[in-house]
PDB file of C-alpha atoms in Angstrom:
ATOM      1  CA  MET W  30      15.753 -27.100 -22.366  1.00 44.00           C
ATOM      2  CA  ALA W  31      12.980 -24.695 -23.318  1.00 50.00           C
ATOM      3  CA  ARG W  32      13.519 -21.133 -22.183  1.00 66.00           C
ATOM      4  CA  VAL W  33      10.980 -19.919 -19.627  1.00 69.00           C
ATOM      5  CA  SER W  34       9.235 -16.704 -20.651  1.00 84.00           C
ATOM      6  CA  GLN W  35       9.256 -13.591 -18.498  1.00 86.00           C
ATOM      7  CA  GLU W  36       5.469 -13.774 -18.380  1.00 87.00           C
ATOM      8  CA  HIS W  37       5.713 -17.224 -16.810  1.00 82.00           C
ATOM      9  CA  LEU W  38       8.283 -16.035 -14.277  1.00 85.00           C
ATOM     10  CA  ASP W  39       6.140 -13.033 -13.346  1.00 86.00           C
ATOM     11  CA  ALA W  40       3.035 -15.192 -12.994  1.00 88.00           C
ATOM     12  CA  ARG W  41       4.852 -17.682 -10.771  1.00 91.00           C
ATOM     13  CA  ARG W  42       6.187 -14.900  -8.557  1.00 92.00           C
ATOM     14  CA  ARG W  43       2.661 -13.483  -8.313  1.00 90.00           C
ATOM     15  CA  GLN W  44       1.333 -16.920  -7.364  1.00 91.00           C
ATOM     16  CA  ILE W  45       3.854 -17.218  -4.538  1.00 93.00           C
ATOM     17  CA  LEU W  46       3.243 -13.711  -3.207  1.00 92.00           C
ATOM     18  CA  ASP W  47      -0.535 -14.177  -3.251  1.00 90.00           C
ATOM     19  CA  GLY W  48      -0.266 -17.493  -1.439  1.00 92.00           C
ATOM     20  CA  ALA W  49       2.090 -16.048   1.167  1.00 92.00           C
ATOM     21  CA  ALA W  50      -0.264 -13.101   1.692  1.00 90.00           C
ATOM     22  CA  ARG W  51      -3.142 -15.492   2.382  1.00 90.00           C
ATOM     23  CA  CYS W  52      -1.038 -17.410   4.908  1.00 92.00           C
ATOM     24  CA  PHE W  53       0.196 -14.281   6.671  1.00 91.00           C
ATOM     25  CA  ALA W  54      -3.281 -12.759   6.786  1.00 88.00           C
ATOM     26  CA  ARG W  55      -4.755 -15.967   8.197  1.00 89.00           C
ATOM     27  CA  ASP W  56      -2.096 -16.972  10.739  1.00 91.00           C
ATOM     28  CA  GLY W  57       0.212 -13.987  11.184  1.00 90.00           C
ATOM     29  CA  PHE W  58       3.875 -13.667  10.259  1.00 90.00           C
ATOM     30  CA  HIS W  59       5.340 -15.556  13.205  1.00 89.00           C
ATOM     31  CA  ALA W  60       2.934 -18.499  13.130  1.00 92.00           C
ATOM     32  CA  THR W  61       3.421 -18.992   9.386  1.00 94.00           C
ATOM     33  CA  SER W  62       6.290 -21.178   8.246  1.00 94.00           C
ATOM     34  CA  MET W  63       7.768 -21.528   4.788  1.00 95.00           C
ATOM     35  CA  GLN W  64       6.283 -25.025   4.748  1.00 95.00           C
ATOM     36  CA  ASP W  65       2.857 -23.430   5.178  1.00 95.00           C
ATOM     37  CA  VAL W  66       3.543 -21.204   2.186  1.00 94.00           C
ATOM     38  CA  LEU W  67       4.709 -24.152   0.068  1.00 94.00           C
ATOM     39  CA  LYS W  68       1.517 -26.028   0.902  1.00 94.00           C
ATOM     40  CA  GLU W  69      -0.642 -22.993   0.136  1.00 93.00           C
ATOM     41  CA  VAL W  70       0.850 -22.378  -3.313  1.00 93.00           C
ATOM     42  CA  GLY W  71       1.292 -26.060  -4.202  1.00 93.00           C
ATOM     43  CA  LEU W  72       4.916 -25.676  -5.282  1.00 91.00           C
ATOM     44  CA  SER W  73       8.182 -27.333  -4.358  1.00 92.00           C
ATOM     45  CA  ALA W  74      10.719 -25.670  -2.092  1.00 93.00           C
ATOM     46  CA  GLY W  75      13.074 -25.253  -5.043  1.00 92.00           C
ATOM     47  CA  ALA W  76      10.427 -23.453  -7.084  1.00 91.00           C
ATOM     48  CA  VAL W  77       9.684 -20.981  -4.275  1.00 93.00           C
ATOM     49  CA  TYR W  78      13.276 -20.386  -3.177  1.00 93.00           C
ATOM     50  CA  ARG W  79      14.151 -19.518  -6.750  1.00 92.00           C
ATOM     51  CA  TYR W  80      12.240 -16.277  -6.192  1.00 94.00           C
ATOM     52  CA  PHE W  81      12.451 -15.673  -2.448  1.00 93.00           C
ATOM     53  CA  GLY W  82      15.196 -16.597  -0.006  1.00 92.00           C
ATOM     54  CA  GLY W  83      12.820 -17.032   2.901  1.00 91.00           C
ATOM     55  CA  LYS W  84       9.940 -15.603   4.877  1.00 90.00           C
ATOM     56  CA  GLU W  85      11.585 -12.221   5.411  1.00 88.00           C
ATOM     57  CA  ASP W  86      11.981 -11.810   1.643  1.00 92.00           C
ATOM     58  CA  LEU W  87       8.273 -12.504   1.209  1.00 92.00           C
ATOM     59  CA  ILE W  88       7.272 -10.016   3.911  1.00 89.00           C
ATOM     60  CA  ALA W  89       9.559  -7.354   2.424  1.00 87.00           C
ATOM     61  CA  ALA W  90       8.098  -7.921  -1.059  1.00 89.00           C
ATOM     62  CA  ILE W  91       4.533  -7.611   0.231  1.00 85.00           C
ATOM     63  CA  ALA W  92       5.437  -4.414   2.106  1.00 83.00           C
ATOM     64  CA  ASP W  93       7.156  -2.895  -0.908  1.00 82.00           C
ATOM     65  CA  GLU W  94       4.211  -3.743  -3.138  1.00 81.00           C
ATOM     66  CA  ALA W  95       1.694  -2.108  -0.795  1.00 77.00           C
ATOM     67  CA  VAL W  96       3.672   1.134  -0.549  1.00 76.00           C
ATOM     68  CA  GLY W  97       4.399   1.028  -4.275  1.00 76.00           C
ATOM     69  CA  GLY W  98       0.690   0.851  -5.053  1.00 73.00           C
ATOM     70  CA  VAL W  99       0.052   4.051  -3.124  1.00 73.00           C
ATOM     71  CA  ARG W 100       3.020   5.766  -4.739  1.00 75.00           C
ATOM     72  CA  GLN W 101       1.896   4.859  -8.254  1.00 78.00           C
ATOM     73  CA  ALA W 102      -1.605   6.159  -7.555  1.00 73.00           C
ATOM     74  CA  PHE W 103      -0.234   9.517  -6.440  1.00 72.00           C
ATOM     75  CA  GLU W 104       2.172   9.717  -9.360  1.00 75.00           C
ATOM     76  CA  ARG W 105      -0.728   9.203 -11.750  1.00 76.00           C
ATOM     77  CA  ALA W 106      -2.700  11.898  -9.953  1.00 68.00           C
ATOM     78  CA  ALA W 107       0.224  14.319 -10.170  1.00 67.00           C
ATOM     79  CA  ARG W 108       0.128  14.005 -13.959  1.00 75.00           C
ATOM     80  CA  THR W 109      -3.532  15.087 -14.015  1.00 73.00           C
ATOM     81  CA  SER W 110      -4.254  18.687 -14.974  1.00 72.00           C
ATOM     82  CA  PRO W 111      -5.772  20.290 -13.022  1.00 75.00           C
ATOM     83  CA  PRO W 112      -4.727  18.111 -10.088  1.00 76.00           C
ATOM     84  CA  PRO W 113      -7.526  16.413  -8.133  1.00 83.00           C
ATOM     85  CA  THR W 114      -8.464  17.856  -4.753  1.00 85.00           C
ATOM     86  CA  PRO W 115      -7.281  15.888  -1.664  1.00 86.00           C
ATOM     87  CA  ASP W 116     -10.659  14.199  -1.145  1.00 88.00           C
ATOM     88  CA  VAL W 117     -10.664  12.850  -4.707  1.00 87.00           C
ATOM     89  CA  LEU W 118      -6.952  12.081  -4.564  1.00 84.00           C
ATOM     90  CA  ILE W 119      -7.058  10.047  -1.347  1.00 86.00           C
ATOM     91  CA  GLY W 120     -10.201   8.307  -2.587  1.00 86.00           C
ATOM     92  CA  ARG W 121      -8.356   7.158  -5.702  1.00 82.00           C
ATOM     93  CA  VAL W 122      -5.449   5.899  -3.643  1.00 81.00           C
ATOM     94  CA  VAL W 123      -7.505   3.781  -1.254  1.00 84.00           C
ATOM     95  CA  ARG W 124      -9.533   2.382  -4.139  1.00 83.00           C
ATOM     96  CA  THR W 125      -6.263   1.356  -5.781  1.00 77.00           C
ATOM     97  CA  LEU W 126      -5.470  -0.698  -2.689  1.00 79.00           C
ATOM     98  CA  PHE W 127      -8.927  -1.829  -1.653  1.00 80.00           C
ATOM     99  CA  GLY W 128     -11.173  -1.600  -4.728  1.00 72.00           C
ATOM    100  CA  ASP W 129     -12.274  -4.343  -7.124  1.00 61.00           C
ATOM    101  CA  GLU W 130      -8.718  -5.124  -8.223  1.00 55.00           C
ATOM    102  CA  ALA W 131      -7.654  -5.482  -4.598  1.00 51.00           C
ATOM    103  CA  HIS W 132     -10.385  -8.085  -4.069  1.00 51.00           C
ATOM    104  CA  ARG W 133      -8.462 -10.295  -6.468  1.00 50.00           C
ATOM    105  CA  ARG W 134      -5.087  -9.754  -4.805  1.00 57.00           C
ATOM    106  CA  GLY W 135      -4.347 -13.058  -3.165  1.00 59.00           C
ATOM    107  CA  GLY W 136      -8.056 -13.699  -2.771  1.00 67.00           C
ATOM    108  CA  LEU W 137      -8.109 -11.305   0.207  1.00 78.00           C
ATOM    109  CA  ASP W 138     -11.032  -9.035   0.926  1.00 83.00           C
ATOM    110  CA  PRO W 139     -10.222  -5.359   1.681  1.00 85.00           C
ATOM    111  CA  ARG W 140     -10.399  -5.655   5.474  1.00 85.00           C
ATOM    112  CA  VAL W 141      -8.088  -8.681   5.545  1.00 85.00           C
ATOM    113  CA  TYR W 142      -5.629  -6.976   3.195  1.00 86.00           C
ATOM    114  CA  ALA W 143      -5.682  -3.861   5.389  1.00 87.00           C
ATOM    115  CA  GLY W 144      -4.910  -6.061   8.374  1.00 88.00           C
ATOM    116  CA  LEU W 145      -1.972  -7.540   6.511  1.00 88.00           C
ATOM    117  CA  ILE W 146      -0.569  -4.057   5.911  1.00 88.00           C
ATOM    118  CA  VAL W 147      -0.944  -3.217   9.618  1.00 90.00           C
ATOM    119  CA  GLN W 148       0.931  -6.440  10.400  1.00 89.00           C
ATOM    120  CA  VAL W 149       3.752  -5.251   8.145  1.00 88.00           C
ATOM    121  CA  TRP W 150       3.977  -1.961  10.033  1.00 90.00           C
ATOM    122  CA  SER W 151       4.055  -3.794  13.355  1.00 90.00           C
ATOM    123  CA  GLU W 152       6.733  -6.205  12.140  1.00 88.00           C
ATOM    124  CA  ALA W 153       8.898  -3.257  11.078  1.00 89.00           C
ATOM    125  CA  LEU W 154       9.194  -2.272  14.756  1.00 91.00           C
ATOM    126  CA  ARG W 155      11.197  -5.424  15.449  1.00 89.00           C
ATOM    127  CA  SER W 156      12.853  -6.151  12.107  1.00 88.00           C
ATOM    128  CA  GLU W 157      15.685  -3.829  11.101  1.00 90.00           C
ATOM    129  CA  ARG W 158      15.623  -5.199   7.581  1.00 85.00           C
ATOM    130  CA  LEU W 159      11.899  -4.559   7.133  1.00 86.00           C
ATOM    131  CA  ALA W 160      12.221  -1.147   8.770  1.00 90.00           C
ATOM    132  CA  ALA W 161      14.915  -0.245   6.237  1.00 88.00           C
ATOM    133  CA  THR W 162      12.714  -1.500   3.388  1.00 83.00           C
ATOM    134  CA  LEU W 163       9.808   0.645   4.562  1.00 85.00           C
ATOM    135  CA  ASP W 164      12.059   3.662   5.178  1.00 89.00           C
ATOM    136  CA  GLU W 165      13.290   3.502   1.581  1.00 85.00           C
ATOM    137  CA  ALA W 166       9.792   2.959   0.203  1.00 82.00           C
ATOM    138  CA  TYR W 167       8.275   5.819   2.190  1.00 86.00           C
ATOM    139  CA  ALA W 168      11.117   8.142   1.224  1.00 88.00           C
ATOM    140  CA  GLY W 169      10.177   7.565  -2.406  1.00 83.00           C
ATOM    141  CA  LEU W 170       6.516   7.968  -1.534  1.00 82.00           C
ATOM    142  CA  ARG W 171       7.143  11.323   0.154  1.00 87.00           C
ATOM    143  CA  MET W 172       9.068  12.518  -2.888  1.00 85.00           C
ATOM    144  CA  SER W 173       6.170  11.587  -5.180  1.00 81.00           C
ATOM    145  CA  TRP W 174       3.639  13.321  -2.974  1.00 83.00           C
ATOM    146  CA  ALA W 175       5.875  16.371  -2.626  1.00 86.00           C
ATOM    147  CA  ARG W 176       5.769  16.762  -6.405  1.00 82.00           C
ATOM    148  CA  LEU W 177       1.985  16.686  -6.211  1.00 82.00           C
ATOM    149  CA  VAL W 178       1.991  19.378  -3.518  1.00 85.00           C
ATOM    150  CA  GLY W 179       4.188  21.414  -5.862  1.00 84.00           C
ATOM    151  CA  VAL W 180       1.507  21.042  -8.538  1.00 81.00           C
ATOM    152  CA  TYR W 181      -1.068  22.356  -6.065  1.00 83.00           C
ATOM    153  CA  ARG W 182       1.073  25.392  -5.333  1.00 84.00           C
ATOM    154  CA  ALA W 183       1.809  26.076  -8.979  1.00 82.00           C
ATOM    155  CA  SER W 184      -1.908  25.967  -9.802  1.00 79.00           C
ATOM    156  CA  GLY W 185      -2.644  28.502  -7.075  1.00 80.00           C
ATOM    157  CA  VAL W 186      -4.995  26.341  -5.000  1.00 80.00           C
ATOM    158  CA  LEU W 187      -2.610  25.924  -2.066  1.00 81.00           C
ATOM    159  CA  ALA W 188      -1.629  28.892   0.070  1.00 76.00           C
ATOM    160  CA  ALA W 189       1.974  29.566   0.956  1.00 74.00           C
ATOM    161  CA  GLY W 190       3.223  29.367   4.512  1.00 82.00           C
ATOM    162  CA  VAL W 191       2.812  25.664   5.265  1.00 84.00           C
ATOM    163  CA  PRO W 192       5.899  23.497   4.564  1.00 88.00           C
ATOM    164  CA  ASP W 193       5.418  20.957   1.799  1.00 87.00           C
ATOM    165  CA  GLU W 194       6.734  18.178   4.041  1.00 90.00           C
ATOM    166  CA  ASP W 195       4.021  18.860   6.638  1.00 91.00           C
ATOM    167  CA  ILE W 196       1.300  18.582   4.000  1.00 89.00           C
ATOM    168  CA  VAL W 197       2.841  15.402   2.586  1.00 89.00           C
ATOM    169  CA  ARG W 198       3.017  13.735   5.997  1.00 91.00           C
ATOM    170  CA  THR W 199      -0.588  14.689   6.719  1.00 90.00           C
ATOM    171  CA  LEU W 200      -1.739  13.090   3.463  1.00 87.00           C
ATOM    172  CA  ILE W 201       0.217   9.949   4.330  1.00 87.00           C
ATOM    173  CA  ALA W 202      -1.240   9.908   7.846  1.00 90.00           C
ATOM    174  CA  THR W 203      -4.754  10.207   6.421  1.00 90.00           C
ATOM    175  CA  ALA W 204      -4.233   7.158   4.205  1.00 87.00           C
ATOM    176  CA  GLN W 205      -2.601   5.215   7.048  1.00 89.00           C
ATOM    177  CA  GLY W 206      -5.437   6.080   9.415  1.00 91.00           C
ATOM    178  CA  PHE W 207      -7.987   4.819   6.910  1.00 90.00           C
ATOM    179  CA  ILE W 208      -6.111   1.533   6.524  1.00 89.00           C
ATOM    180  CA  THR W 209      -5.959   1.081  10.314  1.00 92.00           C
ATOM    181  CA  GLN W 210      -9.682   1.763  10.746  1.00 92.00           C
ATOM    182  CA  LEU W 211     -10.549  -0.622   7.932  1.00 90.00           C
ATOM    183  CA  ALA W 212      -8.362  -3.343   9.470  1.00 90.00           C
ATOM    184  CA  MET W 213      -9.720  -2.923  12.997  1.00 91.00           C
ATOM    185  CA  PHE W 214     -13.387  -2.133  12.428  1.00 91.00           C
ATOM    186  CA  GLY W 215     -14.145  -2.988   8.812  1.00 86.00           C
ATOM    187  CA  ASP W 216     -16.699  -0.205   8.495  1.00 79.00           C
ATOM    188  CA  ALA W 217     -14.632   2.396   6.636  1.00 77.00           C
ATOM    189  CA  GLY W 218     -15.109   2.605   2.879  1.00 82.00           C
ATOM    190  CA  PRO W 219     -13.392   4.979   0.453  1.00 85.00           C
ATOM    191  CA  GLU W 220     -16.555   7.071   0.251  1.00 88.00           C
ATOM    192  CA  VAL W 221     -16.392   7.718   4.023  1.00 89.00           C
ATOM    193  CA  LEU W 222     -12.891   9.119   3.656  1.00 89.00           C
ATOM    194  CA  GLU W 223     -13.845  11.197   0.635  1.00 90.00           C
ATOM    195  CA  ASN W 224     -16.923  12.665   2.331  1.00 92.00           C
ATOM    196  CA  GLY W 225     -15.026  13.442   5.530  1.00 92.00           C
ATOM    197  CA  LEU W 226     -12.225  15.223   3.706  1.00 91.00           C
ATOM    198  CA  ARG W 227     -14.711  17.098   1.562  1.00 92.00           C
ATOM    199  CA  GLY W 228     -16.504  18.269   4.688  1.00 92.00           C
ATOM    200  CA  LEU W 229     -13.290  19.495   6.310  1.00 89.00           C
ATOM    201  CA  MET W 230     -12.283  21.292   3.120  1.00 86.00           C
ATOM    202  CA  SER W 231     -15.612  23.162   3.121  1.00 86.00           C
ATOM    203  CA  MET W 232     -15.128  24.651   6.580  1.00 83.00           C
ATOM    204  CA  ASN W 233     -15.599  28.428   6.834  1.00 75.00           C
ATOM    205  CA  LEU W 234     -12.362  29.415   8.528  1.00 68.00           C
ATOM    206  CA  GLN W 235     -13.453  33.057   8.887  1.00 66.00           C
ATOM    207  CA  LYS W 236     -16.361  32.007  11.100  1.00 72.00           C
ATOM    208  CA  ALA W 237     -14.143  29.618  13.017  1.00 62.00           C
ATOM    209  CA  SER W 238     -11.803  32.469  13.954  1.00 58.00           C
TER     210      SER W 238
END
């Protein structure tokens, strides 16, 4: 029997994940069955179950991929010298998730993909397994962003006195808020987030006090 290449295995896994994402985005997690996924991807049950044990495995993989995309974007930014300012940084992150490449992810447009991510968050409130998956993923994400905050401090652009963890959580909340607005209203583009952050960063705090 011919040996299947890793490229083929990766492509098949991608095919299944993209098809599942389309199903979940269209019908929701609870209304989607594994039979729906099989029909969407045009594969046999054996072919799909070789990669994923069931619907929960698919949901967990989609959740991990979404968080991983944000983490990778921040890790790349942390290697930039000098580091990008928060407006540029967050803009890069949301474009990683919702830019041209994201349009090709499962055939989902940005608003639909954002809605899928919000579904994942909601599902984590009832699924201990998914909650644990997200907890682990976000712990790694916070570590990556904390390194970036350290780069800010080392370069002298960030004042002392504010805990790194507070800054990290605020950056995460900003990205999460953008995703929620995009999912619910569809009128938030990366440039809106960049311009808003840039405006806040330009505030004259001496006049404000």
